[in-house]
mmCIF file of C-alpha atoms in Angstrom:
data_model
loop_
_atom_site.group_PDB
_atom_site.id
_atom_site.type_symbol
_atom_site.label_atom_id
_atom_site.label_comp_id
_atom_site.label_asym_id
_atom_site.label_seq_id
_atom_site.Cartn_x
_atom_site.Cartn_y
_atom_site.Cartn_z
ATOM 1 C CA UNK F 350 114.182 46.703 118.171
ATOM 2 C CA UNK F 351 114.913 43.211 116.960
ATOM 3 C CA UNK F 352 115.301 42.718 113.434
ATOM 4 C CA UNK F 353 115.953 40.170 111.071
ATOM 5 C CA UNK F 354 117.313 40.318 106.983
ATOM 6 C CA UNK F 355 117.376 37.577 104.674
ATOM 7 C CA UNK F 356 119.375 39.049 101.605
ATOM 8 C CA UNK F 357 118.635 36.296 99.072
ATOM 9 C CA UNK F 358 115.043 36.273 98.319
ATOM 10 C CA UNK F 359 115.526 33.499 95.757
ATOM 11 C CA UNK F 360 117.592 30.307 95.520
ATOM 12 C CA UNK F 361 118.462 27.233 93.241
ATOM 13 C CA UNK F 362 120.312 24.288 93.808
ATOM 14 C CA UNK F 363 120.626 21.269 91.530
ATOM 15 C CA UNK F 364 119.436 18.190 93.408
ATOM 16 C CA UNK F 365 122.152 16.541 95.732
ATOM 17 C CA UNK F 366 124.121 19.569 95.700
ATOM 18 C CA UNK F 367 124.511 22.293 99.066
ATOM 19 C CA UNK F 368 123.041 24.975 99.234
ATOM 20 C CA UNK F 369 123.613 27.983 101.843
ATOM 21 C CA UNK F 370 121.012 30.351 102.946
ATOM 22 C CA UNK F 371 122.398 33.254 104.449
ATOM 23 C CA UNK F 372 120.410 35.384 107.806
ATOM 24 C CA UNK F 373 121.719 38.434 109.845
ATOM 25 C CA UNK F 374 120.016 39.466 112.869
ATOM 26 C CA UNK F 375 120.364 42.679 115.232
ATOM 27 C CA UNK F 376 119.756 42.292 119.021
ATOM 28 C CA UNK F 377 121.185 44.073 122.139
ATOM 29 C CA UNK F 378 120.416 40.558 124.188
ATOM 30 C CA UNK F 379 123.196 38.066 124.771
ATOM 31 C CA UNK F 380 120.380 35.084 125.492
ATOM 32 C CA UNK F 381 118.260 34.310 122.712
ATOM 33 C CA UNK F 382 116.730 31.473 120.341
ATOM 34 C CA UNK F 383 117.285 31.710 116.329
ATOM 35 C CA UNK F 384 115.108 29.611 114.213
ATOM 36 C CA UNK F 385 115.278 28.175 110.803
ATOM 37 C CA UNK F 386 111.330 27.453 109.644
ATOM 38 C CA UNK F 387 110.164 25.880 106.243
ATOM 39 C CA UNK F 388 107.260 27.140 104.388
ATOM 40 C CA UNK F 389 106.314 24.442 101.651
ATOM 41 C CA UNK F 390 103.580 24.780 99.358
ATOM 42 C CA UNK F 391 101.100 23.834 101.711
ATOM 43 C CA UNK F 392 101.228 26.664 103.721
ATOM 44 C CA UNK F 393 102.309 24.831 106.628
ATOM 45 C CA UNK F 394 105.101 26.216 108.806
ATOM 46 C CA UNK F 395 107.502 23.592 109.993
ATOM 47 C CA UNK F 396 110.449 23.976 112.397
ATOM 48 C CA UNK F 397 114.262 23.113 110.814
ATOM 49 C CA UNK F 398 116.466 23.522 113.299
ATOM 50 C CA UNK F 399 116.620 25.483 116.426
ATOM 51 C CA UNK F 400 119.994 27.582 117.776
ATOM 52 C CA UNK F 401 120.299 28.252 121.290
ATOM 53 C CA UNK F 402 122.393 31.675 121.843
ATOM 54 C CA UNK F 403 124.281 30.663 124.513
ATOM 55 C CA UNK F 404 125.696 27.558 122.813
ATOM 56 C CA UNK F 405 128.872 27.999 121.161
ATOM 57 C CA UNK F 406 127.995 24.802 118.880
ATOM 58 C CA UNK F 407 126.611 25.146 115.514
ATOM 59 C CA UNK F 408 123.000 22.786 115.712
ATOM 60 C CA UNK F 409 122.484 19.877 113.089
ATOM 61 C CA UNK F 410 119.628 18.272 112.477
ATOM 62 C CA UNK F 411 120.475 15.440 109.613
ATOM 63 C CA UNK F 412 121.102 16.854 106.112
ATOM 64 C CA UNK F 413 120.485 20.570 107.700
ATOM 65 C CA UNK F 414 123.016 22.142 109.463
ATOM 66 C CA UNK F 415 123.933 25.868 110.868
ATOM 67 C CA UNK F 416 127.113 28.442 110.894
ATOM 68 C CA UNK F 417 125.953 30.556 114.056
ATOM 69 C CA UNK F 418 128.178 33.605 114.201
ATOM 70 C CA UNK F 419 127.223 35.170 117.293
ATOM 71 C CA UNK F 420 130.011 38.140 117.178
ATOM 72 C CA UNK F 421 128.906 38.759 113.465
ATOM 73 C CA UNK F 422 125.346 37.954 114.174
ATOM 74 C CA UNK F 423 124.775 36.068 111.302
ATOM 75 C CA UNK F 424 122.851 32.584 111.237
ATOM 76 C CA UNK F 425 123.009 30.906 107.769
ATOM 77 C CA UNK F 426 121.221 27.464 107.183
ATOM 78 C CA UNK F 427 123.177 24.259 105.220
ATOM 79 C CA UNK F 428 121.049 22.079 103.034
ATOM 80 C CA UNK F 429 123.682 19.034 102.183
ATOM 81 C CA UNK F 430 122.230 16.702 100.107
ATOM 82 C CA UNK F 431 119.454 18.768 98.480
ATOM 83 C CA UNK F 432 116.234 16.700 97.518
ATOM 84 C CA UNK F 433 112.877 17.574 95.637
ATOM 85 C CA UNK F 434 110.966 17.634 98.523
ATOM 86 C CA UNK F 435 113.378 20.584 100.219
ATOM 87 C CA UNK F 436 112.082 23.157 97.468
ATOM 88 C CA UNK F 437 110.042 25.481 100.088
ATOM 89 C CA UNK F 438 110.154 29.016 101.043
ATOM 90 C CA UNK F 439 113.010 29.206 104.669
ATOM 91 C CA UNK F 440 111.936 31.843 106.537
ATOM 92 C CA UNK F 441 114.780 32.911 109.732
ATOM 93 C CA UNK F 442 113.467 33.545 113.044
ATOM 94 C CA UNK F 443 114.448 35.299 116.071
ATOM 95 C CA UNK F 444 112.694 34.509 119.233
ATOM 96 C CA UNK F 445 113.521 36.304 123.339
ATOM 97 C CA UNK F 446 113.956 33.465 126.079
ATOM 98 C CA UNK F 447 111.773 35.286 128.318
ATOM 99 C CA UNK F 448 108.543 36.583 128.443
ATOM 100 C CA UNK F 449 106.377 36.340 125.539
ATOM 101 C CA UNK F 450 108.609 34.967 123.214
ATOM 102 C CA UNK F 451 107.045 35.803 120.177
ATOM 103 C CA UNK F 452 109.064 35.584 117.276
ATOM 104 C CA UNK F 453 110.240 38.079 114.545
ATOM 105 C CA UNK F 454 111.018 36.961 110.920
ATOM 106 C CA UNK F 455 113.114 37.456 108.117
ATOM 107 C CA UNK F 456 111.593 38.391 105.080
ATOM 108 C CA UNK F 457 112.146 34.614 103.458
ATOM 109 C CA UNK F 458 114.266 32.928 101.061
ATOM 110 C CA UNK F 459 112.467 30.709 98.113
ATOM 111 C CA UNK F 460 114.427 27.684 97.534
ATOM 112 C CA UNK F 461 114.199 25.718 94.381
ATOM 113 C CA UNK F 462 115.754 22.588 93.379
ATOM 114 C CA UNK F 463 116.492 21.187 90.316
ATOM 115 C CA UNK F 464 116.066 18.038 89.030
ATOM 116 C CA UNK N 788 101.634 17.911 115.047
ATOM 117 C CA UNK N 789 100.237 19.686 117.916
ATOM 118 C CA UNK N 790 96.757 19.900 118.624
ATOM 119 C CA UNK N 791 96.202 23.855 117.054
ATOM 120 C CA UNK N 792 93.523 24.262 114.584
ATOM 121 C CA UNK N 793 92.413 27.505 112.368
ATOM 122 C CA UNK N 794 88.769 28.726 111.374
ATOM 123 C CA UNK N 795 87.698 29.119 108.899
ATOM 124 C CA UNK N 796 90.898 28.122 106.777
ATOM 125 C CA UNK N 797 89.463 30.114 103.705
ATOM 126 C CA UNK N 798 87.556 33.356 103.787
ATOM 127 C CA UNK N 799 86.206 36.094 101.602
ATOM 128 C CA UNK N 800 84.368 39.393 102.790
ATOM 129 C CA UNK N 801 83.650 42.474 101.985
ATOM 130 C CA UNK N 802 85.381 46.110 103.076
ATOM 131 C CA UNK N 803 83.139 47.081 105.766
ATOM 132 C CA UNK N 804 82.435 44.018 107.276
ATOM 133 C CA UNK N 805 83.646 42.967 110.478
ATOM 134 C CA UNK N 806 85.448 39.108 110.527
ATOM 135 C CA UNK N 807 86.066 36.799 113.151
ATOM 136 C CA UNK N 808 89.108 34.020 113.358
ATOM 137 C CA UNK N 809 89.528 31.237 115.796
ATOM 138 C CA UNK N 810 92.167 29.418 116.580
ATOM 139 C CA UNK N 811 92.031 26.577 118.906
ATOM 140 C CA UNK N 812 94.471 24.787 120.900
ATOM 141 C CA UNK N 813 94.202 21.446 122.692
ATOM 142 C CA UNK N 814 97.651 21.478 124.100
ATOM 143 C CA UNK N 815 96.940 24.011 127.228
ATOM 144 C CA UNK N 816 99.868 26.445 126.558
ATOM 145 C CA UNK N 817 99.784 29.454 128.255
ATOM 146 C CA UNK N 818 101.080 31.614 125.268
ATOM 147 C CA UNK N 819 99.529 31.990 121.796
ATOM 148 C CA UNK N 820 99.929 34.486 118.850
ATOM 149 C CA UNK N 821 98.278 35.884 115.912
ATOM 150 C CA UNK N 822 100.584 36.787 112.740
ATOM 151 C CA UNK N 823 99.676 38.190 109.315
ATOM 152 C CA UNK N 824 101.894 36.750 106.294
ATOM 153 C CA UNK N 825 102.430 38.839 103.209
ATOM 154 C CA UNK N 826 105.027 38.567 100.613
ATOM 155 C CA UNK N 827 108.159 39.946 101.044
ATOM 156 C CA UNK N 828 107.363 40.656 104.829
ATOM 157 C CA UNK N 829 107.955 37.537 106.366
ATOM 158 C CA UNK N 830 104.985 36.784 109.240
ATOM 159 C CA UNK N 831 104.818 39.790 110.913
ATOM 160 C CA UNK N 832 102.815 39.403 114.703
ATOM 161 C CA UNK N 833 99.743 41.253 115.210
ATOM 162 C CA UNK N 834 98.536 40.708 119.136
ATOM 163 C CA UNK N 835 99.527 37.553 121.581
ATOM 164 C CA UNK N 836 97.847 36.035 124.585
ATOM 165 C CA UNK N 837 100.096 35.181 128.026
ATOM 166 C CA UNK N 838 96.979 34.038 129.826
ATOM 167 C CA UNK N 839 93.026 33.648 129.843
ATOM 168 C CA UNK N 840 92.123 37.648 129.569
ATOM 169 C CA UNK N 841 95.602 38.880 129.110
ATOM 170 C CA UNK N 842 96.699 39.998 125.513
ATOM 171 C CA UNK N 843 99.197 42.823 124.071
ATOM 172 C CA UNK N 844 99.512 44.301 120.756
ATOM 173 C CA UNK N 845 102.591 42.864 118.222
ATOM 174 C CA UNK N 846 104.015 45.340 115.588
ATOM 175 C CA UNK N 847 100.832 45.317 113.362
ATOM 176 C CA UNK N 848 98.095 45.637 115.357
ATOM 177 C CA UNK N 849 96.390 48.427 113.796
ATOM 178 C CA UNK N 850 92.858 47.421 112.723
ATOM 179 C CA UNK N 851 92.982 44.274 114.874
ATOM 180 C CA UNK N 852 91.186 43.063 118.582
ATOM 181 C CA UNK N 853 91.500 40.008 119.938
ATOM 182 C CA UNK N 854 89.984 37.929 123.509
ATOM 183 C CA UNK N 855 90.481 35.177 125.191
ATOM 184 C CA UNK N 856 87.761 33.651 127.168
ATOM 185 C CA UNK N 857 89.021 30.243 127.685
ATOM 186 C CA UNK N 858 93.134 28.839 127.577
ATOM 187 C CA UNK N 859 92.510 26.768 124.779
ATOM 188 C CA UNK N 860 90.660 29.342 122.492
ATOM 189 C CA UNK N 861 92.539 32.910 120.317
ATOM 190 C CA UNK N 862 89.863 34.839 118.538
ATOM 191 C CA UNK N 863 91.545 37.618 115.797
ATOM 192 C CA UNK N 864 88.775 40.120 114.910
ATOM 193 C CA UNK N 865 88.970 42.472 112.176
ATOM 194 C CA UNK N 866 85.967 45.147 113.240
ATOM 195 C CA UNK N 867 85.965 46.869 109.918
ATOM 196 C CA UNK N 868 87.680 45.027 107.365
ATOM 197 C CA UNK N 869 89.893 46.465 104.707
ATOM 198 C CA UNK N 870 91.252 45.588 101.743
ATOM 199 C CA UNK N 871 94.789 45.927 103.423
ATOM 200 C CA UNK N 872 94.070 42.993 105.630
ATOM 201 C CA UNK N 873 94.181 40.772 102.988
ATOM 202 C CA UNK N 874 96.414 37.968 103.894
ATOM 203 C CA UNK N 875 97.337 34.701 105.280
ATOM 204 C CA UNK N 876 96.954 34.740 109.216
ATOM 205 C CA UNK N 877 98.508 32.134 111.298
ATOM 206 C CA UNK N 878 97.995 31.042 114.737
ATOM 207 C CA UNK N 879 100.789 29.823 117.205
ATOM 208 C CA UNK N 880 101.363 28.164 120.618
ATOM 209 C CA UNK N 881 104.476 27.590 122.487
ATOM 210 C CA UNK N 882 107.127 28.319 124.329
ATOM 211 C CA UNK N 883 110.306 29.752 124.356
ATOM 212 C CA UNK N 884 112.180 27.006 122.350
ATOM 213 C CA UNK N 885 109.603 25.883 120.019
ATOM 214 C CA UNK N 886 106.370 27.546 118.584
ATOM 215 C CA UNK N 887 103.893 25.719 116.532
ATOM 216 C CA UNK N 888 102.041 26.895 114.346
ATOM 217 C CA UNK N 889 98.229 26.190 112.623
ATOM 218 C CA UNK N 890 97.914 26.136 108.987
ATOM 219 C CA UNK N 891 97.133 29.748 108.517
ATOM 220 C CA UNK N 892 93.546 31.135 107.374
ATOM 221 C CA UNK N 893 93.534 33.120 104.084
ATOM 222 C CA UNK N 894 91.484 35.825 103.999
ATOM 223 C CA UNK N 895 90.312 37.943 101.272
ATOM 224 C CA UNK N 896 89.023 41.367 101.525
ATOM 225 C CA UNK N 897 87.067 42.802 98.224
#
């Protein structure tokens, strides 16, 4: 079965700074999507960036950015630039390209940033 | 933001009782998913939809049902609610690339 780990259940940055949150993943599938979401205090999940498996290029998406290790099967999230508004729990995401494509999560990351 | 809504977005029952959530989509995707959020689990995904009628169980599913009558419409139903169920439950639509989400329904059983 798919899994996913997040090792880091908490972070801090100081504001401006980078900040790395780290994801490993375990499939037997050589297609697949890996997902970066962002849980703020609002409960609301958003979408951060979005890695295709079959690309060999990292995705960006302005100040967030991604090391995709496929060998390794690692997937770790940049935050360049940290700002207020960034502090959120990250949860990482793996999701099939066929079928149902529901999606299985890491256990989350809390992010704070300091002023 | 696409068109998925949650109801109620609040809710407190008793053990015993059954419970009913609805989610609702306006975008006409064929897929959509029912996930329980507790801390230090991540969203974990309870049953999912691939058509009008057609549903299969997710990795929690103990405890749950769920139909769906119409494309645009998920119901989650807890038949006998337990404290154990307590939790945040979100809907989602999409497809393979992208899967939104609504803004979750927290539900307290007592």
């Amino acid at each position: 079965a798919q899994t996913v780990t997040q090792s880091q259940p908490e972070m801090s940055v100081q504001e401006a700074e980078t900040v790395t949150l780290s994801c490993t993943y375990d499939t037997s599938e050589s297609d697949y999507y890996l997902f970066w979401y962002k849980q703020p205090p609002s409960r609301q999940m958003i979408l951060v960036i979005r890695q295709e498996a079959y690309k060999q290029q990292n995705a960006t998406e302005n100040r967030f950015s991604v090391n995709f290790q496929k060998a390794a099967k690692s997937f770790s999230l940049k935050i360049s630039d940290s700002q207020l508004g960034d502090a959120a729990m990250y949860f990482c995401a793996y999701s099939w390209t066929q079928g149902a494509q529901k999606l299985v999560f890491g256990q989350g990351t809390r992010l704070t940033i300091n002023p | 933001d696409a068109g998925i809504t949650q109801s109620p977005r609040h809710k407190v029952t008793e053990t015993g009782t059954p419970v009913t959530l609805r989610c609702h989509q306006t975008e006409n995707h064929r897929y959509m998913y029912w996930y329980r959020q507790d801390p230090g689990h991540g969203l974990r995904l309870i049953h999912y939809s691939y058509g009008v009628k057609d549903t299969d169980k997710g990795e929690v599913s103990d405890g749950y049902s769920v139909s769906r009558s119409k494309t645009e419409d998920f119901l989650l139903t807890l038949e006998s609610a337990t404290s154990s169920q307590t939790s945040v439950y979100f809907c989602a639509i999409g497809t393979p690339r992208e899967q939104y989400f609504g803004p979750g329904t927290r539900l307290t059983v007592t």
